[in-house]
Short mmCIF file of C-alpha atoms and ligand atoms in Angstrom, two decimals:
data_model
loop_
_atom_site.label_atom_id
_atom_site.label_comp_id
_atom_site.label_asym_id
_atom_site.label_seq_id
_atom_site.Cartn_x
_atom_site.Cartn_y
_atom_site.Cartn_z
CA MET A 1 0.07 0.07 -0.12
CA GLN A 2 1.34 3.15 -0.99
CA LYS A 3 1.80 5.96 1.61
CA ASN A 4 0.38 9.37 0.77
CA ILE A 5 2.51 12.16 1.53
CA VAL A 6 1.36 16.00 1.50
CA ILE A 7 4.31 18.63 1.55
CA LEU A 8 3.62 22.17 3.00
CA ILE A 9 5.75 24.95 1.75
CA SER A 10 6.03 28.64 1.63
CA GLY A 11 8.85 29.75 -0.91
CA ARG A 12 11.84 28.30 -2.56
CA GLY A 13 10.87 24.58 -2.06
CA SER A 14 14.03 23.17 -2.19
CA ASN A 15 13.45 20.53 0.51
CA MET A 16 10.29 19.61 -1.16
CA GLU A 17 12.19 19.03 -4.62
CA ALA A 18 14.45 16.64 -2.64
CA ILE A 19 11.87 14.86 -1.38
CA VAL A 20 10.25 14.49 -4.86
CA ALA A 21 13.53 13.79 -6.48
CA ALA A 22 13.94 10.67 -3.82
CA ALA A 23 11.45 8.97 -5.64
CA ILE A 24 10.90 6.88 -2.31
CA PRO A 25 9.51 3.75 -3.14
CA GLY A 26 6.05 3.21 -1.53
CA ALA A 27 5.36 6.99 -1.11
CA ARG A 28 3.37 8.81 -3.09
CA ILE A 29 3.37 12.70 -3.49
CA ALA A 30 -0.48 13.60 -3.10
CA GLY A 31 0.21 17.23 -3.18
CA VAL A 32 1.97 20.10 -2.55
CA ILE A 33 0.57 22.93 -0.43
CA SER A 34 1.65 26.45 -0.07
CA ASN A 35 0.37 29.42 2.17
CA ARG A 36 1.79 31.88 -0.41
CA PRO A 37 0.53 32.06 -3.97
CA ASP A 38 3.79 33.33 -5.33
CA ALA A 39 5.76 30.51 -3.40
CA ALA A 40 8.50 29.29 -6.42
CA GLY A 41 7.98 25.47 -5.18
CA LEU A 42 4.48 25.26 -6.90
CA ASN A 43 6.09 25.62 -10.18
CA PHE A 44 8.11 22.71 -9.66
CA ALA A 45 5.46 20.49 -8.15
CA ALA A 46 2.84 21.35 -11.43
CA GLU A 47 5.41 20.95 -13.50
CA ARG A 48 5.71 17.17 -12.36
CA GLY A 49 2.10 16.49 -12.38
CA ILE A 50 2.02 16.99 -8.70
CA PRO A 51 -1.39 18.58 -7.49
CA THR A 52 -0.95 21.85 -6.25
CA ARG A 53 -2.98 24.08 -3.81
CA VAL A 54 -2.67 27.48 -2.05
CA VAL A 55 -4.28 28.31 0.95
CA ASP A 56 -3.49 32.12 1.67
CA HIS A 57 -2.99 32.94 5.26
CA LYS A 58 -4.25 36.27 4.52
CA ALA A 59 -7.51 35.62 3.42
CA TYR A 60 -8.50 34.12 7.09
CA PRO A 61 -9.31 36.48 9.97
CA ASP A 62 -7.27 34.06 12.49
CA ARG A 63 -4.60 31.56 12.92
CA GLU A 64 -7.66 28.82 13.83
CA ALA A 65 -9.69 30.00 10.48
CA PHE A 66 -6.69 29.38 8.66
CA ASP A 67 -5.59 25.81 10.20
CA ALA A 68 -9.16 24.53 9.77
CA ALA A 69 -8.94 25.45 5.97
CA LEU A 70 -5.29 24.29 5.82
CA ALA A 71 -6.63 21.00 7.43
CA ALA A 72 -9.56 20.61 4.95
CA ALA A 73 -7.07 21.06 2.16
CA ILE A 74 -4.79 18.13 3.69
CA ASP A 75 -7.38 15.95 4.35
CA ALA A 76 -8.86 15.92 0.93
CA LEU A 77 -5.62 14.26 0.11
CA ALA A 78 -6.06 11.54 2.55
CA PRO A 79 -2.23 11.90 3.94
CA ASP A 80 -0.05 9.18 5.73
CA LEU A 81 2.20 11.75 6.44
CA VAL A 82 2.24 15.34 6.33
CA VAL A 83 5.59 17.16 5.37
CA LEU A 84 6.54 20.94 6.47
CA ALA A 85 9.09 22.01 4.19
CA GLY A 86 10.61 25.61 4.69
CA PHE A 87 6.47 26.35 5.75
CA MET A 88 6.69 29.38 7.79
CA ARG A 89 3.53 29.62 9.99
CA VAL A 90 2.96 28.85 13.25
CA LEU A 91 0.93 26.11 13.52
CA THR A 92 -2.06 26.30 16.34
CA ASP A 93 -2.25 23.26 18.76
CA GLY A 94 -5.13 21.90 17.68
CA PHE A 95 -3.79 21.42 13.88
CA VAL A 96 -0.58 19.88 15.37
CA SER A 97 -2.51 17.28 17.84
CA ARG A 98 -4.88 16.57 14.60
CA TYR A 99 -1.67 15.16 12.95
CA ALA A 100 0.29 13.63 16.05
CA GLY A 101 2.85 11.38 14.72
CA ARG A 102 2.56 12.08 11.26
CA LEU A 103 3.76 15.58 10.95
CA LEU A 104 7.40 16.32 10.23
CA ASN A 105 9.20 19.47 9.94
CA ILE A 106 13.00 20.64 9.06
CA HIS A 107 14.69 23.27 11.08
CA PRO A 108 18.10 24.72 10.17
CA SER A 109 19.93 24.23 13.49
CA LEU A 110 21.20 21.22 15.72
CA LEU A 111 17.84 21.62 18.19
CA PRO A 112 17.34 22.21 20.89
CA SER A 113 19.91 24.80 20.26
CA PHE A 114 18.64 27.82 18.20
CA PRO A 115 14.98 27.38 17.52
CA GLY A 116 12.90 30.32 15.90
CA LEU A 117 14.38 32.31 13.02
CA HIS A 118 17.98 33.19 11.89
CA THR A 119 19.50 30.26 13.01
CA HIS A 120 23.04 30.82 10.90
CA ARG A 121 23.31 34.35 12.04
CA ARG A 122 22.69 33.35 15.73
CA ALA A 123 25.05 30.31 15.57
CA LEU A 124 28.00 32.61 14.03
CA GLU A 125 27.27 35.15 16.82
CA ALA A 126 27.23 32.34 19.38
CA GLY A 127 31.02 31.29 18.11
CA VAL A 128 29.81 27.23 17.49
CA ARG A 129 32.50 25.38 16.07
CA VAL A 130 29.57 23.02 14.53
CA HIS A 131 26.11 23.64 13.29
CA GLY A 132 23.62 21.50 11.53
CA THR A 133 20.12 20.58 10.57
CA THR A 134 17.32 18.45 12.44
CA VAL A 135 14.31 16.83 11.20
CA HIS A 136 11.93 16.22 13.99
CA PHE A 137 8.33 15.22 14.68
CA VAL A 138 5.94 18.63 14.95
CA THR A 139 4.65 18.97 18.23
CA PRO A 140 2.99 22.20 19.85
CA THR A 141 6.10 23.99 21.28
CA LEU A 142 7.59 25.53 18.22
CA ASP A 143 10.72 23.95 16.80
CA CYS A 144 10.86 21.50 19.43
CA GLY A 145 9.29 17.56 19.25
CA PRO A 146 10.99 13.95 18.97
CA ILE A 147 14.30 14.02 16.84
CA VAL A 148 14.30 12.20 13.99
CA VAL A 149 17.67 12.65 12.36
CA GLN A 150 20.53 15.43 12.79
CA ALA A 151 23.62 16.23 10.44
CA VAL A 152 26.34 18.24 11.37
CA VAL A 153 28.68 20.52 9.40
CA PRO A 154 31.71 22.68 10.56
CA VAL A 155 31.35 26.62 10.96
CA LEU A 156 34.54 27.49 9.27
CA PRO A 157 36.59 30.65 9.49
CA GLY A 158 35.48 33.36 7.36
CA ASP A 159 32.02 32.15 6.80
CA ASP A 160 28.84 34.47 6.80
CA GLU A 161 25.05 33.49 7.05
CA ALA A 162 25.25 32.91 3.15
CA THR A 163 27.77 30.27 3.04
CA LEU A 164 26.66 28.48 6.34
CA ALA A 165 23.23 28.39 5.08
CA ALA A 166 24.45 26.83 1.97
CA ARG A 167 26.69 24.05 3.81
CA VAL A 168 23.72 23.37 5.93
CA LEU A 169 21.04 23.07 3.05
CA VAL A 170 23.10 20.27 1.15
CA GLN A 171 22.59 18.64 4.79
CA GLU A 172 18.86 19.23 4.66
CA HIS A 173 18.54 17.69 1.22
CA ARG A 174 20.33 14.40 2.23
CA ILE A 175 18.28 13.98 5.61
CA TYR A 176 14.80 14.99 4.98
CA PRO A 177 14.01 12.38 2.00
CA GLN A 178 15.88 9.82 4.41
CA ALA A 179 13.40 10.74 7.38
CA VAL A 180 10.44 10.43 5.22
CA ARG A 181 12.00 7.02 3.94
CA TRP A 182 11.97 5.63 7.20
CA PHE A 183 8.64 6.65 7.97
CA VAL A 184 7.19 5.30 4.92
CA ASP A 185 9.25 2.03 5.60
CA GLY A 186 7.71 1.89 9.32
CA ARG A 187 11.00 1.73 10.89
CA LEU A 188 10.21 5.20 13.20
CA SER A 189 8.63 4.27 16.72
CA PHE A 190 8.82 6.12 19.96
CA ASP A 191 10.45 4.84 23.42
CA ALA A 192 8.93 5.31 26.57
CA GLU A 193 10.32 8.83 26.93
CA GLU A 194 8.93 9.96 23.50
CA ARG A 195 12.26 9.97 22.00
CA VAL A 196 12.30 8.53 18.31
CA ARG A 197 14.10 5.20 17.44
CA VAL A 198 14.92 4.22 14.19
CA ARG A 199 14.77 0.51 13.38
CA ASP A 200 17.93 -0.99 11.67
CA GLU A 201 19.85 2.61 11.88
CA LEU A 202 23.40 2.57 10.77
CA VAL A 203 25.51 3.99 13.31
CA GLY A 204 29.43 4.72 12.92
CA PRO A 205 31.92 4.42 15.20
CA ALA A 206 31.86 8.21 16.14
CA GLY A 207 28.27 7.32 17.28
CA TRP A 208 26.41 8.97 14.19
CA THR A 209 23.98 7.99 11.61
CA VAL A 210 26.41 6.97 8.95
CA PRO A 211 25.96 8.76 5.54
CA PRO A 212 24.95 7.47 3.14
CA VAL A 213 22.22 6.98 5.76
CA GLU A 214 20.51 4.35 3.75
CA ALA A 215 22.51 0.96 3.14
C1 GRF B 1 15.21 25.56 4.94
O1 GRF B 1 16.54 25.91 5.61
C2 GRF B 1 14.07 25.15 6.19
O2 GRF B 1 15.13 24.63 7.10
C3 GRF B 1 13.71 26.01 6.75
O3 GRF B 1 13.63 27.18 5.69
C4 GRF B 1 14.26 26.70 4.80
C5 GRF B 1 13.14 26.10 3.50
O4 GRF B 1 14.18 26.21 2.27
N1 GRF B 1 12.74 25.67 7.39
P1 GRF B 1 13.18 25.65 1.08
O5 GRF B 1 11.81 26.24 1.00
O6 GRF B 1 12.94 24.04 1.28
O7 GRF B 1 14.27 25.68 0.06
#
């Protein structure tokens, strides 16, 4: 049975592209939904015959009304998994609960460091030597929730926000399709403390998930 994936974007959509390009066996990209009509990623999806839909947050009086419309658009696509890929809206607790255990997000930092915006600038300001990205299940607290996979990059002398963001983005495009693949393969579960366990995860001598993550 194929699993239906619904991807939510707000802009460029490069993570959505990476997930589409991965052509994950057993997964069907049921639709791409944007809260912004001008999101560049919508063209990429439409060109590949993926159904697209805009639910413009500006058309709704409050978060509850927007989230209700968004949920209706998502549910019309019968999702097994909802993937936030650069989706720049804070979601209500009701929305998050509705998709508990089947809502993933990618964040451009090594959570729990640097939740919120401007992560690369803040990493540079803090002087951290390593930075990275995190795929996590979404819970009501912003940029929190059980971690599925992370990737680490060095912060190099001379880095600025743009060079650091570019180095992190390469890793985003690697780990997000991986996390979706694990979900589709039924390899993700939660332990008693709500941490994510990955069945048969390949872990190297340094204790990190070994790239390429999939054998
Ligand atoms: C990525 O850095 C993602 O981690 C963050 O927003 C950016 C979206 O990029 N949440 P794209 O739209 O996937 O290209």
